[in-house]
Coordinates of C-alpha atoms and ligand atoms in Angstrom, one line a residue:
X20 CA 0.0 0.0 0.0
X21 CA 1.8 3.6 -0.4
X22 CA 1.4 6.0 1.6
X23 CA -0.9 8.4 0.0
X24 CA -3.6 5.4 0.2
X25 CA -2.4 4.6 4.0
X26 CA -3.0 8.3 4.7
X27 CA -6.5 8.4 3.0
X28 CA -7.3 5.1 5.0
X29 CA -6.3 6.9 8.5
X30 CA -8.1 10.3 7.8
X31 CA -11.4 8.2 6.9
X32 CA -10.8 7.4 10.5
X33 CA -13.0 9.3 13.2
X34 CA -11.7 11.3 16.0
X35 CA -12.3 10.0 19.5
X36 CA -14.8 13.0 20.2
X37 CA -16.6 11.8 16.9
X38 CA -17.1 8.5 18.5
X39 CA -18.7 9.3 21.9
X40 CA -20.8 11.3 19.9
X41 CA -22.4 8.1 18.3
X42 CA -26.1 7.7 19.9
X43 CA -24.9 3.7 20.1
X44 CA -22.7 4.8 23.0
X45 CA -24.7 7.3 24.7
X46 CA -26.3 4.5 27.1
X47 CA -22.4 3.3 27.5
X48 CA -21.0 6.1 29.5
X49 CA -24.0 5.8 32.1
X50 CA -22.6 2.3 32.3
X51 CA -19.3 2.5 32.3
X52 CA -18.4 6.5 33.0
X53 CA -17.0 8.6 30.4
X54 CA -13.7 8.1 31.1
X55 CA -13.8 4.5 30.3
X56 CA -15.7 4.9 27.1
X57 CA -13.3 7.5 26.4
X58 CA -10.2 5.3 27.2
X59 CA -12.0 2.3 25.1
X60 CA -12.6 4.5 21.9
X61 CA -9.0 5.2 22.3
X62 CA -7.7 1.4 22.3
X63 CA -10.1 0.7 19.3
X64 CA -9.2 3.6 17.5
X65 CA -5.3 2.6 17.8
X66 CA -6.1 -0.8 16.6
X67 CA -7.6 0.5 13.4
X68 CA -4.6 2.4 12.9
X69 CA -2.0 0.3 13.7
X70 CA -3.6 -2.5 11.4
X71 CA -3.9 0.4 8.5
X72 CA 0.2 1.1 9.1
X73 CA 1.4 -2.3 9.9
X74 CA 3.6 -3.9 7.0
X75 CA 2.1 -7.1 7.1
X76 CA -1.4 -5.8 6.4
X77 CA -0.4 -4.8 2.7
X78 CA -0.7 -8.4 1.8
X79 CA -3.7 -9.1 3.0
X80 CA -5.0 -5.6 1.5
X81 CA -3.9 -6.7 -1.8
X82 CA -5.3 -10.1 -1.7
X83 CA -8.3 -8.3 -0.1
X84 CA -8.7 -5.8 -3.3
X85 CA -7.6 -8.6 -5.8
X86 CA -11.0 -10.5 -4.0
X87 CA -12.9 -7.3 -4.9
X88 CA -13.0 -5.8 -1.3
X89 CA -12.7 -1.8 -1.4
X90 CA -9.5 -0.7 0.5
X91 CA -12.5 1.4 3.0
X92 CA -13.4 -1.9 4.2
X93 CA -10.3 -1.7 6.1
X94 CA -12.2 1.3 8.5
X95 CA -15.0 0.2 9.8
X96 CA -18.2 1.5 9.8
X97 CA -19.7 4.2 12.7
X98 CA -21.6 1.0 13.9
X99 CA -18.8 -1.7 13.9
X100 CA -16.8 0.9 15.5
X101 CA -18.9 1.5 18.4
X102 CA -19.8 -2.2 18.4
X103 CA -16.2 -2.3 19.7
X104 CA -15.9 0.5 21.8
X105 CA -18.5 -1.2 23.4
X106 CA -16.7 -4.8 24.0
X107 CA -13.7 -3.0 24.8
X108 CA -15.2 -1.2 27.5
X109 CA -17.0 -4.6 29.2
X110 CA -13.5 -6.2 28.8
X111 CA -12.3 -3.9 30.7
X112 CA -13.9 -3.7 34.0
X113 CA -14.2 -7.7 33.8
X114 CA -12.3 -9.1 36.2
X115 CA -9.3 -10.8 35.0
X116 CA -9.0 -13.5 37.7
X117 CA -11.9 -16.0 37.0
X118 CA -13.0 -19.3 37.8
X119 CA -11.5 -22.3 36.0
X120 CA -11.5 -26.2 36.7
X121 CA -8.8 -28.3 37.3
X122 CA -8.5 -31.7 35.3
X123 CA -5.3 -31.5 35.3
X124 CA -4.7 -34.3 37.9
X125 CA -2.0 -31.8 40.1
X126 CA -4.5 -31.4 43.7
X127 CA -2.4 -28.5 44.5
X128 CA -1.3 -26.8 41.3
X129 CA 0.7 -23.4 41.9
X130 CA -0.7 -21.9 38.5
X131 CA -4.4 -21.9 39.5
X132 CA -4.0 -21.0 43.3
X133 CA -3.1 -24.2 45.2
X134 CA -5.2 -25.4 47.7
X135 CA -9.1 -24.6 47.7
X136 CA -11.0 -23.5 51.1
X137 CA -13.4 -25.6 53.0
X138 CA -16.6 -23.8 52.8
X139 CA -16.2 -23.2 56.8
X140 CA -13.2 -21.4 55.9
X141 CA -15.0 -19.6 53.0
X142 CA -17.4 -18.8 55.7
X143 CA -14.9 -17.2 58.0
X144 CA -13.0 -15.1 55.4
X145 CA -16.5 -13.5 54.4
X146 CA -16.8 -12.5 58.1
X147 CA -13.7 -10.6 57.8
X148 CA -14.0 -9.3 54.7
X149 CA -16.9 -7.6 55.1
X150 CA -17.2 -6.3 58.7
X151 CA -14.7 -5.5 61.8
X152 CA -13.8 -8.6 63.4
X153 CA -11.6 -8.5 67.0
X154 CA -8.3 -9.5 65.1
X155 CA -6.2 -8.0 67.5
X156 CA -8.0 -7.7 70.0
X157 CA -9.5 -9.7 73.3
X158 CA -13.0 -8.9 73.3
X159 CA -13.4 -10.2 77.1
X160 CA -11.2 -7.3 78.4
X161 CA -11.5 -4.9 75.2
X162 CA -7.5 -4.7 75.4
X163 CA -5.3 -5.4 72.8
X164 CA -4.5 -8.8 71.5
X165 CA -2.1 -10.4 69.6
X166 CA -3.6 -11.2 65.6
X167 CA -1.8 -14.9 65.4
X168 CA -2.9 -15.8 69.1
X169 CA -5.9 -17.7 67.7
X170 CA -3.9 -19.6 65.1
X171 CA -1.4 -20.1 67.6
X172 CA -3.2 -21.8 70.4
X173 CA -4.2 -24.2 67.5
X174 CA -0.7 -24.5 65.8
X175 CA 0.3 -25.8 69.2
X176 CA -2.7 -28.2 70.0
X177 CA -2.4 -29.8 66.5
X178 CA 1.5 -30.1 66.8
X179 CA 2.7 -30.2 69.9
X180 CA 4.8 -27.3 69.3
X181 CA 4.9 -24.4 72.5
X182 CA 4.5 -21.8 70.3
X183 CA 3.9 -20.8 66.4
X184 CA 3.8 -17.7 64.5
X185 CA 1.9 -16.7 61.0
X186 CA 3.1 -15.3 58.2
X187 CA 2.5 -14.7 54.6
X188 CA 3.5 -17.7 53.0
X189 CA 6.4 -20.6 53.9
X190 CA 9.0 -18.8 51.5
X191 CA 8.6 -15.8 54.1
X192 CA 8.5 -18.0 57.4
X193 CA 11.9 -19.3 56.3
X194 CA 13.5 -15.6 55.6
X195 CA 12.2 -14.5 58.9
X196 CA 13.5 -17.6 61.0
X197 CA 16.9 -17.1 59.3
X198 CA 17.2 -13.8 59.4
X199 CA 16.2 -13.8 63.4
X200 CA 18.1 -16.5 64.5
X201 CA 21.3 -16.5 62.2
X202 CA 22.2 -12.9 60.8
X203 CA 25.5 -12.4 59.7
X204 CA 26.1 -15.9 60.8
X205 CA 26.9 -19.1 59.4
X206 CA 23.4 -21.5 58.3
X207 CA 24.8 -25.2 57.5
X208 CA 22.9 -27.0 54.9
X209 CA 23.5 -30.3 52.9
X210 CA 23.8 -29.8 49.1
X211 CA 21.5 -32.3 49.0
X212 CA 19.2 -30.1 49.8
X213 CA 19.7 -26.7 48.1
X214 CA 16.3 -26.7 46.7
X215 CA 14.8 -24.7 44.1
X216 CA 10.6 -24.5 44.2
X217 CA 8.7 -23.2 41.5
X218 CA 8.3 -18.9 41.8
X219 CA 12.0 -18.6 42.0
X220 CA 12.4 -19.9 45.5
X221 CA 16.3 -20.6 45.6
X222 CA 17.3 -21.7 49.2
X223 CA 20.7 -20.4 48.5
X224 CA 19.0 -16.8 47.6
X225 CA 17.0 -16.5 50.6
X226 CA 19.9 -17.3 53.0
X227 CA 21.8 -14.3 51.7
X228 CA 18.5 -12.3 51.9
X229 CA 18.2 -13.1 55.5
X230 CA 21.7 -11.7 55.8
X231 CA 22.9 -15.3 56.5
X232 CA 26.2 -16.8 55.2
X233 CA 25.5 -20.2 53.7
X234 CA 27.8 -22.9 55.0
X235 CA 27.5 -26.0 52.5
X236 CA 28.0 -29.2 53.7
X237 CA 28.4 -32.5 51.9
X238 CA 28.1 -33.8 48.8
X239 CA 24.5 -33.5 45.9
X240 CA 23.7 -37.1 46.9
X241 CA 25.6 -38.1 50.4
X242 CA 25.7 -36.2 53.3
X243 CA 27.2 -37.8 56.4
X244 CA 27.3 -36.7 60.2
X245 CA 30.6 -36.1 60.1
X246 CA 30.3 -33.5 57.8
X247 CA 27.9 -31.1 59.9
X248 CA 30.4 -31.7 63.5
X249 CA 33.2 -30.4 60.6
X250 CA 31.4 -27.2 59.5
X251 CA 30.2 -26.5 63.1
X252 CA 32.5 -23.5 64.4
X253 CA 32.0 -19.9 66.5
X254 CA 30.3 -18.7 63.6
X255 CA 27.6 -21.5 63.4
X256 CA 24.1 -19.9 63.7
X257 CA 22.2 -22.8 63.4
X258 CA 21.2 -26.3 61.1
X259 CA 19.1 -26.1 58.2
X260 CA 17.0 -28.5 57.1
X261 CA 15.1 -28.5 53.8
X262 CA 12.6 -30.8 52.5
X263 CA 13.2 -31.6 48.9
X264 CA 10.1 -30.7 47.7
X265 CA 10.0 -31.2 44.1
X266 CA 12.5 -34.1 43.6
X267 CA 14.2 -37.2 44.9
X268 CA 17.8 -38.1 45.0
X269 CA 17.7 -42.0 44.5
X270 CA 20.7 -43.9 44.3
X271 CA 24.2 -44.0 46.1
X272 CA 22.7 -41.3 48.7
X273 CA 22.9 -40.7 52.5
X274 CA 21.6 -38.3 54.2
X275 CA 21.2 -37.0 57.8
X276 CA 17.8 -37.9 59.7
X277 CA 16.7 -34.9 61.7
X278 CA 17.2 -36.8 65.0
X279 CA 20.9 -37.7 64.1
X280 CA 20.7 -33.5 63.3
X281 CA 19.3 -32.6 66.3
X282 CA 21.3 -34.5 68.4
X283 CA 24.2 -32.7 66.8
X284 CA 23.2 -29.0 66.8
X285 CA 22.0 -29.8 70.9
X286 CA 25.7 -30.7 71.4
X287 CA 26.8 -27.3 70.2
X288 CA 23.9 -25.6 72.0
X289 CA 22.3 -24.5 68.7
X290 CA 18.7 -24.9 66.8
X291 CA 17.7 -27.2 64.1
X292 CA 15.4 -25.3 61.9
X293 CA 13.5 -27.1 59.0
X294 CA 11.8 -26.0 56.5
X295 CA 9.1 -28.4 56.1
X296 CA 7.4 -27.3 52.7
X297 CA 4.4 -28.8 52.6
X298 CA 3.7 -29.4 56.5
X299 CA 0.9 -31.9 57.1
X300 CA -0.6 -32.0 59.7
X301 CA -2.1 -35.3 59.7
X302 CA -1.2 -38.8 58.1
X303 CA -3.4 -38.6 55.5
X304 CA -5.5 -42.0 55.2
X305 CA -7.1 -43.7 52.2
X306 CA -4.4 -42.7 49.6
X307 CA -2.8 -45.5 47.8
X308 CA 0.2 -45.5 48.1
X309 CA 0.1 -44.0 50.8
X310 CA 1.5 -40.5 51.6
X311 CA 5.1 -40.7 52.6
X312 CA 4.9 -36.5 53.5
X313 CA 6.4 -36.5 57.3
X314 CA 4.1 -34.6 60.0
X315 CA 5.2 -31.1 62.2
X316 CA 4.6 -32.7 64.9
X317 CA 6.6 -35.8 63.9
X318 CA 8.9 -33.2 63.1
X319 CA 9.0 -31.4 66.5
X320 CA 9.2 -34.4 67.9
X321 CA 12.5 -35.8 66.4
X322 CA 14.2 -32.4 67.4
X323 CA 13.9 -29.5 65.3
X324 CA 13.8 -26.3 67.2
X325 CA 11.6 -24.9 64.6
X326 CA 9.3 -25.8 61.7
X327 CA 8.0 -23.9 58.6
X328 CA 5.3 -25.0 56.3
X329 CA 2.8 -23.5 54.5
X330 CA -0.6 -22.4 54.7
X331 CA -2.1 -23.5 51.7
X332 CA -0.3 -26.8 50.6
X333 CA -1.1 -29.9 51.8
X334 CA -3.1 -28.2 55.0
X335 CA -5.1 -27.2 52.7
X336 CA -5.9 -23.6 54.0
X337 CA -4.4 -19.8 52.3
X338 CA -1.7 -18.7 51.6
X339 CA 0.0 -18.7 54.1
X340 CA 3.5 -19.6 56.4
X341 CA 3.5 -21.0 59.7
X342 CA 6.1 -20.9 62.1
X343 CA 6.2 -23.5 65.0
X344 CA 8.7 -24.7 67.5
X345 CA 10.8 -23.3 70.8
X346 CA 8.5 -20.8 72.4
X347 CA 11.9 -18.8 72.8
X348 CA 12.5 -19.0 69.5
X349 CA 8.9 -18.1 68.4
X350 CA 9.2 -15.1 70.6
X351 CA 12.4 -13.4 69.2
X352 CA 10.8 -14.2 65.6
X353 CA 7.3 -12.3 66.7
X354 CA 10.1 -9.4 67.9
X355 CA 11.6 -9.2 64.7
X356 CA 10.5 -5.8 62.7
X357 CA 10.3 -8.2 59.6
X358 CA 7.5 -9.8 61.4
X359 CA 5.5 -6.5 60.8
X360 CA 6.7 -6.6 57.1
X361 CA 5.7 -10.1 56.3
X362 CA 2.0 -10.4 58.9
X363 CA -1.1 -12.2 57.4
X364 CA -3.8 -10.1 57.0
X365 CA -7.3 -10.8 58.4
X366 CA -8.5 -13.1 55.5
X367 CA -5.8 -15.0 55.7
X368 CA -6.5 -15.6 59.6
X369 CA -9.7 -16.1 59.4
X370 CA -9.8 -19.0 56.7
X371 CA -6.2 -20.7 58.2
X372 CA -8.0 -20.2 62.1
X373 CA -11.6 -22.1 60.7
X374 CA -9.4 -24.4 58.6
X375 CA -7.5 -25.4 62.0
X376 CA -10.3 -25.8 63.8
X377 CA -11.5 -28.5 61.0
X378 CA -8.5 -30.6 62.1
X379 CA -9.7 -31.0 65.7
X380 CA -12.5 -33.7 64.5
X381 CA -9.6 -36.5 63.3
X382 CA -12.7 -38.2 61.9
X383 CA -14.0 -35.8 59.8
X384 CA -10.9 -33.5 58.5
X385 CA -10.3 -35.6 55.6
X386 CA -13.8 -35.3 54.2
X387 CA -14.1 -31.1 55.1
X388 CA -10.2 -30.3 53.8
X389 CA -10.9 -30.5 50.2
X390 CA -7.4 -30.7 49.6
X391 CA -7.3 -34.0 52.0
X392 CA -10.6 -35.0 50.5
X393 CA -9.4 -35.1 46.9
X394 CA -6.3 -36.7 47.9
X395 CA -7.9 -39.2 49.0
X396 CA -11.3 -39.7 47.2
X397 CA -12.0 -43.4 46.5
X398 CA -11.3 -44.5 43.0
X399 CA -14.7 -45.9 42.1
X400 CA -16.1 -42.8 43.2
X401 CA -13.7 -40.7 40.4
X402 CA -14.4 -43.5 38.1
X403 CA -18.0 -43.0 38.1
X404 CA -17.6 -39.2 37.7
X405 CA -15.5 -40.2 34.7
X406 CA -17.8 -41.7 33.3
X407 CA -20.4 -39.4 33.6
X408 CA -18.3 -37.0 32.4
X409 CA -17.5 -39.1 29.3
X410 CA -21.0 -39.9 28.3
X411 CA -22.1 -35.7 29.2
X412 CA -18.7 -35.3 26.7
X413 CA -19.9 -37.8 24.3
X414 CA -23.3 -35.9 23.6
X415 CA -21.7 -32.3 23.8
X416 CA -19.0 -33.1 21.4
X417 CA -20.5 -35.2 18.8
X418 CA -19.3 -38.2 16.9
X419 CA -16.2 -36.3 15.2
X420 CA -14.7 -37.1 18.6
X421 CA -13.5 -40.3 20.4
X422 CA -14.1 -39.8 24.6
X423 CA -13.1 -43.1 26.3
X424 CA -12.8 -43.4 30.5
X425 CA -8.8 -44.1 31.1
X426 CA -6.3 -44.8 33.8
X427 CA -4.5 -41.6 35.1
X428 CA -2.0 -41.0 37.3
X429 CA -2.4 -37.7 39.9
X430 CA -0.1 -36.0 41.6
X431 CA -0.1 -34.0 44.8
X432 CA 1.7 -30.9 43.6
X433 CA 2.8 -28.0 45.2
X434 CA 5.7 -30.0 46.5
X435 CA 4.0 -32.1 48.2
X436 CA 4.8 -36.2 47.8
X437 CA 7.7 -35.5 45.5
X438 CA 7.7 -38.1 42.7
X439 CA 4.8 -40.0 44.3
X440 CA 1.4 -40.6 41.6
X441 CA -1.6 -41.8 43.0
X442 CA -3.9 -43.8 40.6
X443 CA -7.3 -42.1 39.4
X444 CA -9.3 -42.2 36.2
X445 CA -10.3 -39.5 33.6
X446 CA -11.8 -38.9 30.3
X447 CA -9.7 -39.1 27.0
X448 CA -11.1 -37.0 24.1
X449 CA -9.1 -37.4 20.8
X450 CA -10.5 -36.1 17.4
X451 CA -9.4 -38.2 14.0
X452 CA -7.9 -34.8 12.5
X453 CA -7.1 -32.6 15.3
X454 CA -4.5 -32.5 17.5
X455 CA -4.5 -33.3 21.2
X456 CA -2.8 -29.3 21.8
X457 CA -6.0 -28.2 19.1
X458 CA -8.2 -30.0 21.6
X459 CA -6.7 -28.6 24.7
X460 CA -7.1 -25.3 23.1
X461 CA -11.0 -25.7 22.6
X462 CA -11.2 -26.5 26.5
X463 CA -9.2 -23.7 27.6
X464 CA -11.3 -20.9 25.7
X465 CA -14.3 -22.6 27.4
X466 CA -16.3 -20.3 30.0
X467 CA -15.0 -21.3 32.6
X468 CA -11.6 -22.7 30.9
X469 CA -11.0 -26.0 31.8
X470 CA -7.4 -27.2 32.6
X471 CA -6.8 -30.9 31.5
X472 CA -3.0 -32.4 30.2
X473 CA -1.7 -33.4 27.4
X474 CA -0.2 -37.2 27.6
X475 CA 1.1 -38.4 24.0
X476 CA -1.4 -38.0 21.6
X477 CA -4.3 -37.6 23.6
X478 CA -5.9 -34.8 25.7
X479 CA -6.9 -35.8 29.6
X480 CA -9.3 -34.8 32.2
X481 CA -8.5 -36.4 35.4
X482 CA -11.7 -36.0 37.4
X483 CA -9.9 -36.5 41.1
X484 CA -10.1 -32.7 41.6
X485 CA -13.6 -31.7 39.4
X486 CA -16.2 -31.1 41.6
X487 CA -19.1 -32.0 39.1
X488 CA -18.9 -34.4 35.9
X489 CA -20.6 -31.3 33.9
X490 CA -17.5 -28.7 34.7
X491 CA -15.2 -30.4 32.3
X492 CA -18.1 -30.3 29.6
X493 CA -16.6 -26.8 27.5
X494 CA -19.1 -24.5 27.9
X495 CA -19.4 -20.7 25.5
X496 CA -19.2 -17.5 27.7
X497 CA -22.0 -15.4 27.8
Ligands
PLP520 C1 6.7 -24.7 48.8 C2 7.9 -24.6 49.6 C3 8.4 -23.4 50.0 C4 7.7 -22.1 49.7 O1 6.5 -22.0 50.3 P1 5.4 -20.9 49.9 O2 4.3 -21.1 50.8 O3 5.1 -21.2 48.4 O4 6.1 -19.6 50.0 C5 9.6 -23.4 50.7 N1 10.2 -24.5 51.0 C6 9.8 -25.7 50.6 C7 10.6 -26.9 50.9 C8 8.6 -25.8 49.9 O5 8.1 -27.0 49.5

C-alpha cells in the first residue's frame, strides 16, 4: 500500500470525540463512565490504525482488493466501531481472575492458586472481609490482642509445638527464622538439599537475603554426620533443614535424619530449623500409596527447634507460612521488625484459624479439607464421575470425537509427595484430524476454561479434583 492510500485510510478514521458522539454509546457512559468509554474508543481507535500502518497488512489488502473488497473496508463503519468501543469497554472492567477447573490431575497446582478452602473457611474469610472482626483484639477485656494468638493456640494443640507464629507464606516464614536466628552468621545446609521451588524460590538466595552466610555441607547425593560436627565453628548460627520438595535423590545417597541433626546441633547448643514445605498436619488416610509427606509434629518431635510449612499446601488452607517450635525462639521471631513486614492479614487468619479448627475432628478433617478429600477420594467414586463426564462429553462433542474413560496418574503438587502418583481415572477425548494441543485449546477458551493435560497424543481430564462431571463439559461465555 503507499502512503498516500495509508494516509487516505487513517483520515477516513474518526476522531475519538466523533465516537462518543455516536447515539450507540450514549447508554455506555451511564454504564461505564465517560472516562472509560473514552479510554475504550482510544484502544479501538489505535487498533484501526496500527492495522492500517502495519507492513504485514499490505498483503492481505492486496489479496483483499484482488477478491474485490474496497481498501475502505479496512475502517469500519460508525456501527462496527462503536460495536467495539462497546466490548472493549465490558473487557475492561471484567475481572481478570476467573474461575477455571482443574483436570489436570496436580491437587495442589501453583498456576491456579493451590489449595481450595473448605466452605467453613470460606465462611470465616466473608466475616472478615466484610465487617470488623476482634483480630487484634480480646473482646473479654477490650484490650489489645495479639492477631496470630488464635492460630497459635491451634498450631500448638495440633502439633505439639509451644509456640507458632503466622506469616504470609512458607518462602517468608523461612526468611524470617533465618534472618532472626542467624544474621550475619553461618546457616549449614546439605547440598542435598539446596532446593529450588517453583516462583524462584532458591534456598541459597533466601539465606543471603536473611543476611545469612550459607555454609554448604556434603556432597548432591551423600551427606554424612561427620560432615555437619566439621562445619560446626564460632560462627555456626544454626542447622538447616530442607525438604526436597520437588524431587528425589535415589541412588548412592545418604543423608542426615533430623534426630541424628538434632542431636548434633544440641551438642553445640544450637537450633535445628526445617523447613518443612508442605507441612501436614495429619497422616493422610485412604491414599494408595500412601502419603510418605512426614508430619510437624513428627517433626517437633525428632528435634527440630523450629518448623515452617505453608498455609495452603497440603493443609489445605491460604496462603499462608506458619512458624512453629521453641517458644523462645517463636518469641524473638514475633520481635523481629520483619515480622511486621511479612504479617497475614485478616482473610488470611480467618480462613487458616476455621481451617485449623476442621483438624480438631480427626474423623471428619479428611472429608471437610478438600485438599485431603481429593487426595484421598476413592477410585470408584472418580471412576463413576468419569464416566459421567464421558458420556455428558460424548453428547456435547459429537461423533467427530473419540471420549473413552482411562487410567491416570495424579499428583499432589505444590511440592508435596515429591515423585509419588496416585492412581485415578479420567476422560480421554481425541479427534481423528485434530491435534490433542488443538483439543486442549478448545477446552481452555471454554467459560469457565478448563485445565486438562496433554499425555502423548491424547488430551486428559483427570476428574480426582472436578467437583461435578458437567464442569469439564466446554461450555461458551455469555
Ligand atoms: C513450597 C515450599 C516453600 C515455599 O512455600 P510458599 O508457601 O510457596 O512460599 C519453601 N520450601 C519448601 C521446601 C517448599 O516446598
Amino acid at each position: 500500500m503507499d502512503n498516500e492510500r495509508r494516509k487516505t485510510l487513517l483520515r477516513g478514521l474518526p476522531s475519538v470525540d466523533e465516537l462518543l458522539r455516536l447515539p450507540e454509546l450514549k447508554e455506555a457512559v451511564t454504564i461505564y463512565s465517560a472516562p472509560m468509554v473514552a479510554d475504550a474508543a482510544r484502544i479501538v481507535l489505535e487498533g484501526c490504525r496500527s492495522s492500517i500502518i502495519k507492513d504485514g497488512i499490505e498483503d492481505g489488502i492486496e489479496a483483499g482488493i484482488e477478491a474485490g473488497i474496497e481498501d475502505g473496508a479496512l475502517v469500519p463503519s460508525a456501527a462496527a466501531l462503536a460495536s467495539l468501543v462497546l466490548e472493549e469497554a465490558a473487557r475492561a472492567v471484567r475481572p481478570g481472575m476467573a474461575r477455571v477447573i482443574n483436570a489436570t490431575g496436580i491437587v495442589l497446582h501453583t498456576n491456579i492458586g493451590r489449595a481450595i478452602l473448605s466452605p467453613e473457611a470460606i465462611e470465616a474469610v466473608v466475616l472478615a472481609a466484610g465487617g470488623s472482626v476482634n483480630l487484634e483484639m480480646d473482646i473479654s477485656t477490650g484490650e489489645r490482642g495479639q492477631r496470630d494468638a488464635r492460630v497459635e493456640r491451634l498450631v500448638r494443640r495440633l502439633t505439639g509445638a509451644e509456640a507458632a507464629c503466622v506469616v504470609n507464606n512458607n518462602a517468608a516464614a523461612v526468611l524470617i527464622a533465618l534472618n532472626t536466628l542467624a544474621q550475619s552468621r553461618e546457616v549449614v545446609v546439605s547440598r542435598g538439599e539446596l532446593i529450588e521451588i517453583g516462583g524462584s524460590f532458591r534456598l541459597p538466595e533466601i539465606i543471603s537475603k536473611s543476611g545469612c552466610l550459607l555454609k554448604e555441607v556434603g556432597t548432591t547425593n551423600r551427606t554424612h554426620p561427620a560432615d555437619y560436627e566439621e562445619a560446626i565453628g564460632e560462627r555456626t548460627a544454626l542447622l538447616f533443614k530442607a525438604h526436597t520438595s520437588n524431587y528425589r535423590v535415589v541412588g548412592f545417597t545418604a543423608g542426615v535424619p533430623l534426630k541424628k541433626l538434632a542431636s548434633i546441633a544440641a551438642a553445640h547448643n544450637i537450633p535445628v530449623v526445617e523447613d518443612l514445605g508442605s507441612g501436614s498436619l495429619v497422616k493422610i488416610e485412604g491414599v494408595a500409596p500412601p502419603v510418605v509427606e512426614p508430619t510437624v509434629a513428627q517433626s517437633l518431635s525428632a528435634g527440630a527447634s523450629l518448623v515452617t510449612f505453608s498455609g495452603d499446601k497440603l493443609l489445605g488452607g491460604p496462603q499462608a507460612g506458619i512458624i512453629a517450635g521453641s517458644a523462645a525462639l517463636v518469641e524473638r521471631i514475633k520481635k523481629n521488625p520483619l515480622k511486621r513486614a511479612l504479617r497475614a492479614d485478616k482473610l488470611t487468619l480467618a480462613a487458616l484459624e476455621a481451617t485449623l479448627l476442621l483438624y480438631l475432628n480427626t474423623d471428619t478433617v479428611t472429608r471437610k479439607v478438600p485438599t485431603l478429600r481429593f487426595l484421598s477420594r476413592p477410585f470408584g467414586d472418580i471412576d463413576s464421575a468419569a464416566q459421567m463426564a464421558a458420556s455428558l462429553l460424548r453428547a456435547a462433542l459429537g461423533p467427530d470425537y473419540e471420549v473413552e474413560v482411562v487410567d491416570v496418574e495424579s499428583m499432589a503438587g505444590a511440592g508435596s509427595m515429591p515423585g509419588q502418583t496416585i492412581p485415578s481415572r479420567g476422560v480421554s477425548v481425541t479427534h481423528g484430524s485434530l491435534s490433542p494441543q488443538k483439543i486442549y485449546g478448545i477446552f481452555l477458551s471454554a467459560s469457565p476454561a478448563i485445565l486438562g493435560r496433554i499425555s502423548g497424543d491424547r488430551f486428559l481430564l483427570d476428574m480426582r479434583a472436578v467437583r461435578e462431571p458437567a464442569d469439564v463439559v466446554p461450555r461458551t461465555g455469555a
